[in-house]
Amino acid sequence: MKLVVVLMLAALPLYCYAGSGCQLLEDVLAKGADPETSVEEYVDFMSEFLDNDKEREVAAGLKQCFLRQSNETLANVMVLENAIFDSLLCAPF
């Protein structure tokens, strides 16, 4: 199950790099880190990318992991996201 989460999070940046922009990845992370978004809302948001019940279960587990974190930790996740996207490694060629 952890492997599915890792693969899902690894596939999103590749999807963004393919020309659609990174708004999708930012939205996934923002909804994941938002304590106001319920597990059901998050799974519904991700439903376009979830093909079966096992993947829905993994997405729900990922959101539940975010919900267990403190607000400070969630804010740090967003700071980390911004630092990664603003780094030279993610700069367009």
mmCIF file with all atom_site columns, C-alpha atoms in Angstrom:
data_model
loop_
_atom_site.group_PDB
_atom_site.id
_atom_site.type_symbol
_atom_site.label_atom_id
_atom_site.label_alt_id
_atom_site.label_comp_id
_atom_site.label_asym_id
_atom_site.label_entity_id
_atom_site.label_seq_id
_atom_site.pdbx_PDB_ins_code
_atom_site.Cartn_x
_atom_site.Cartn_y
_atom_site.Cartn_z
_atom_site.occupancy
_atom_site.B_iso_or_equiv
_atom_site.pdbx_formal_charge
_atom_site.auth_seq_id
_atom_site.auth_comp_id
_atom_site.auth_asym_id
_atom_site.auth_atom_id
_atom_site.pdbx_PDB_model_num
ATOM 1  C CA . MET A 1 1  ? 0.000   0.000  0.000   1.00 0.00 ? 1  MET A CA 1
ATOM 2  C CA . LYS A 1 2  ? 2.878   2.357  0.768   1.00 0.00 ? 2  LYS A CA 1
ATOM 3  C CA . LEU A 1 3  ? 4.309   1.599  -2.651  1.00 0.00 ? 3  LEU A CA 1
ATOM 4  C CA . VAL A 1 4  ? 1.036   2.665  -4.299  1.00 0.00 ? 4  VAL A CA 1
ATOM 5  C CA . VAL A 1 5  ? 1.147   5.999  -2.417  1.00 0.00 ? 5  VAL A CA 1
ATOM 6  C CA . VAL A 1 6  ? 4.751   6.563  -3.467  1.00 0.00 ? 6  VAL A CA 1
ATOM 7  C CA . LEU A 1 7  ? 3.963   5.725  -7.089  1.00 0.00 ? 7  LEU A CA 1
ATOM 8  C CA . MET A 1 8  ? 0.895   7.969  -7.052  1.00 0.00 ? 8  MET A CA 1
ATOM 9  C CA . LEU A 1 9  ? 2.887   10.920 -5.696  1.00 0.00 ? 9  LEU A CA 1
ATOM 10 C CA . ALA A 1 10 ? 5.723   10.207 -8.143  1.00 0.00 ? 10 ALA A CA 1
ATOM 11 C CA . ALA A 1 11 ? 3.349   10.112 -11.122 1.00 0.00 ? 11 ALA A CA 1
ATOM 12 C CA . LEU A 1 12 ? 1.757   13.499 -10.433 1.00 0.00 ? 12 LEU A CA 1
ATOM 13 C CA . PRO A 1 13 ? 4.925   15.564 -11.097 1.00 0.00 ? 13 PRO A CA 1
ATOM 14 C CA . LEU A 1 14 ? 5.446   13.624 -14.335 1.00 0.00 ? 14 LEU A CA 1
ATOM 15 C CA . TYR A 1 15 ? 1.853   14.377 -15.322 1.00 0.00 ? 15 TYR A CA 1
ATOM 16 C CA . CYS A 1 16 ? 2.494   18.052 -14.613 1.00 0.00 ? 16 CYS A CA 1
ATOM 17 C CA . TYR A 1 17 ? 5.731   18.054 -16.593 1.00 0.00 ? 17 TYR A CA 1
ATOM 18 C CA . ALA A 1 18 ? 3.877   16.713 -19.629 1.00 0.00 ? 18 ALA A CA 1
ATOM 19 C CA . GLY A 1 19 ? 2.519   20.163 -20.402 1.00 0.00 ? 19 GLY A CA 1
ATOM 20 C CA . SER A 1 20 ? -0.525  20.540 -18.178 1.00 0.00 ? 20 SER A CA 1
ATOM 21 C CA . GLY A 1 21 ? 1.281   22.766 -15.674 1.00 0.00 ? 21 GLY A CA 1
ATOM 22 C CA . CYS A 1 22 ? 1.658   21.976 -11.992 1.00 0.00 ? 22 CYS A CA 1
ATOM 23 C CA . GLN A 1 23 ? -1.640  23.371 -10.760 1.00 0.00 ? 23 GLN A CA 1
ATOM 24 C CA . LEU A 1 24 ? -2.968  19.833 -10.363 1.00 0.00 ? 24 LEU A CA 1
ATOM 25 C CA . LEU A 1 25 ? -0.125  18.798 -8.066  1.00 0.00 ? 25 LEU A CA 1
ATOM 26 C CA . GLU A 1 26 ? -0.493  21.993 -6.056  1.00 0.00 ? 26 GLU A CA 1
ATOM 27 C CA . ASP A 1 27 ? -4.238  21.367 -5.692  1.00 0.00 ? 27 ASP A CA 1
ATOM 28 C CA . VAL A 1 28 ? -3.673  17.756 -4.572  1.00 0.00 ? 28 VAL A CA 1
ATOM 29 C CA . LEU A 1 29 ? -1.150  18.854 -1.941  1.00 0.00 ? 29 LEU A CA 1
ATOM 30 C CA . ALA A 1 30 ? -3.251  21.820 -0.819  1.00 0.00 ? 30 ALA A CA 1
ATOM 31 C CA . LYS A 1 31 ? -6.377  19.681 -0.390  1.00 0.00 ? 31 LYS A CA 1
ATOM 32 C CA . GLY A 1 32 ? -4.309  17.021 1.362   1.00 0.00 ? 32 GLY A CA 1
ATOM 33 C CA . ALA A 1 33 ? -2.831  19.527 3.797   1.00 0.00 ? 33 ALA A CA 1
ATOM 34 C CA . ASP A 1 34 ? -6.113  21.385 4.365   1.00 0.00 ? 34 ASP A CA 1
ATOM 35 C CA . PRO A 1 35 ? -7.608  20.207 7.685   1.00 0.00 ? 35 PRO A CA 1
ATOM 36 C CA . GLU A 1 36 ? -11.027 21.480 6.538   1.00 0.00 ? 36 GLU A CA 1
ATOM 37 C CA . THR A 1 37 ? -11.130 18.975 3.646   1.00 0.00 ? 37 THR A CA 1
ATOM 38 C CA . SER A 1 38 ? -12.675 15.676 4.713   1.00 0.00 ? 38 SER A CA 1
ATOM 39 C CA . VAL A 1 39 ? -11.439 12.266 3.629   1.00 0.00 ? 39 VAL A CA 1
ATOM 40 C CA . GLU A 1 40 ? -14.523 11.838 1.433   1.00 0.00 ? 40 GLU A CA 1
ATOM 41 C CA . GLU A 1 41 ? -14.010 15.209 -0.269  1.00 0.00 ? 41 GLU A CA 1
ATOM 42 C CA . TYR A 1 42 ? -10.351 14.373 -0.911  1.00 0.00 ? 42 TYR A CA 1
ATOM 43 C CA . VAL A 1 43 ? -11.159 10.962 -2.393  1.00 0.00 ? 43 VAL A CA 1
ATOM 44 C CA . ASP A 1 44 ? -13.876 12.548 -4.563  1.00 0.00 ? 44 ASP A CA 1
ATOM 45 C CA . PHE A 1 45 ? -11.362 15.157 -5.755  1.00 0.00 ? 45 PHE A CA 1
ATOM 46 C CA . MET A 1 46 ? -8.861  12.405 -6.611  1.00 0.00 ? 46 MET A CA 1
ATOM 47 C CA . SER A 1 47 ? -11.481 10.092 -8.168  1.00 0.00 ? 47 SER A CA 1
ATOM 48 C CA . GLU A 1 48 ? -10.352 10.929 -11.709 1.00 0.00 ? 48 GLU A CA 1
ATOM 49 C CA . PHE A 1 49 ? -7.047  9.201  -10.943 1.00 0.00 ? 49 PHE A CA 1
ATOM 50 C CA . LEU A 1 50 ? -8.366  6.309  -8.839  1.00 0.00 ? 50 LEU A CA 1
ATOM 51 C CA . ASP A 1 51 ? -9.337  3.211  -10.800 1.00 0.00 ? 51 ASP A CA 1
ATOM 52 C CA . ASN A 1 52 ? -10.391 0.806  -8.072  1.00 0.00 ? 52 ASN A CA 1
ATOM 53 C CA . ASP A 1 53 ? -11.327 0.454  -4.413  1.00 0.00 ? 53 ASP A CA 1
ATOM 54 C CA . LYS A 1 54 ? -7.756  -0.283 -3.334  1.00 0.00 ? 54 LYS A CA 1
ATOM 55 C CA . GLU A 1 55 ? -6.538  3.016  -4.801  1.00 0.00 ? 55 GLU A CA 1
ATOM 56 C CA . ARG A 1 56 ? -9.440  4.858  -3.135  1.00 0.00 ? 56 ARG A CA 1
ATOM 57 C CA . GLU A 1 57 ? -8.421  3.219  0.141   1.00 0.00 ? 57 GLU A CA 1
ATOM 58 C CA . VAL A 1 58 ? -4.823  4.408  -0.339  1.00 0.00 ? 58 VAL A CA 1
ATOM 59 C CA . ALA A 1 59 ? -5.956  7.975  -1.100  1.00 0.00 ? 59 ALA A CA 1
ATOM 60 C CA . ALA A 1 60 ? -8.162  7.925  2.007   1.00 0.00 ? 60 ALA A CA 1
ATOM 61 C CA . GLY A 1 61 ? -5.205  6.676  4.054   1.00 0.00 ? 61 GLY A CA 1
ATOM 62 C CA . LEU A 1 62 ? -3.007  9.458  2.676   1.00 0.00 ? 62 LEU A CA 1
ATOM 63 C CA . LYS A 1 63 ? -5.575  12.094 3.634   1.00 0.00 ? 63 LYS A CA 1
ATOM 64 C CA . GLN A 1 64 ? -6.043  10.494 7.052   1.00 0.00 ? 64 GLN A CA 1
ATOM 65 C CA . CYS A 1 65 ? -2.276  10.737 7.548   1.00 0.00 ? 65 CYS A CA 1
ATOM 66 C CA . PHE A 1 66 ? -2.478  14.479 6.853   1.00 0.00 ? 66 PHE A CA 1
ATOM 67 C CA . LEU A 1 67 ? -5.423  14.838 9.253   1.00 0.00 ? 67 LEU A CA 1
ATOM 68 C CA . ARG A 1 68 ? -3.361  13.329 12.080  1.00 0.00 ? 68 ARG A CA 1
ATOM 69 C CA . GLN A 1 69 ? -0.733  16.069 11.773  1.00 0.00 ? 69 GLN A CA 1
ATOM 70 C CA . SER A 1 70 ? -0.638  19.330 13.691  1.00 0.00 ? 70 SER A CA 1
ATOM 71 C CA . ASN A 1 71 ? -1.428  22.609 11.948  1.00 0.00 ? 71 ASN A CA 1
ATOM 72 C CA . GLU A 1 72 ? 2.251   23.536 12.254  1.00 0.00 ? 72 GLU A CA 1
ATOM 73 C CA . THR A 1 73 ? 3.295   20.382 10.408  1.00 0.00 ? 73 THR A CA 1
ATOM 74 C CA . LEU A 1 74 ? 0.691   20.983 7.698   1.00 0.00 ? 74 LEU A CA 1
ATOM 75 C CA . ALA A 1 75 ? 1.974   24.540 7.243   1.00 0.00 ? 75 ALA A CA 1
ATOM 76 C CA . ASN A 1 76 ? 5.512   23.154 6.932   1.00 0.00 ? 76 ASN A CA 1
ATOM 77 C CA . VAL A 1 77 ? 4.333   20.758 4.195   1.00 0.00 ? 77 VAL A CA 1
ATOM 78 C CA . MET A 1 78 ? 3.146   23.731 2.173   1.00 0.00 ? 78 MET A CA 1
ATOM 79 C CA . VAL A 1 79 ? 6.413   25.606 2.821   1.00 0.00 ? 79 VAL A CA 1
ATOM 80 C CA . LEU A 1 80 ? 8.322   22.550 1.606   1.00 0.00 ? 80 LEU A CA 1
ATOM 81 C CA . GLU A 1 81 ? 6.136   22.347 -1.515  1.00 0.00 ? 81 GLU A CA 1
ATOM 82 C CA . ASN A 1 82 ? 6.833   25.993 -2.334  1.00 0.00 ? 82 ASN A CA 1
ATOM 83 C CA . ALA A 1 83 ? 10.559  25.552 -1.728  1.00 0.00 ? 83 ALA A CA 1
ATOM 84 C CA . ILE A 1 84 ? 10.672  22.579 -4.095  1.00 0.00 ? 84 ILE A CA 1
ATOM 85 C CA . PHE A 1 85 ? 8.704   24.277 -6.866  1.00 0.00 ? 85 PHE A CA 1
ATOM 86 C CA . ASP A 1 86 ? 10.639  27.536 -6.527  1.00 0.00 ? 86 ASP A CA 1
ATOM 87 C CA . SER A 1 87 ? 14.034  25.792 -6.628  1.00 0.00 ? 87 SER A CA 1
ATOM 88 C CA . LEU A 1 88 ? 16.325  25.854 -9.625  1.00 0.00 ? 88 LEU A CA 1
ATOM 89 C CA . LEU A 1 89 ? 15.773  22.138 -10.139 1.00 0.00 ? 89 LEU A CA 1
ATOM 90 C CA . CYS A 1 90 ? 12.150  22.785 -11.146 1.00 0.00 ? 90 CYS A CA 1
ATOM 91 C CA . ALA A 1 91 ? 12.896  25.806 -13.305 1.00 0.00 ? 91 ALA A CA 1
ATOM 92 C CA . PRO A 1 92 ? 11.768  25.482 -16.929 1.00 0.00 ? 92 PRO A CA 1
ATOM 93 C CA . PHE A 1 93 ? 14.475  24.857 -19.482 1.00 0.00 ? 93 PHE A CA 1
#
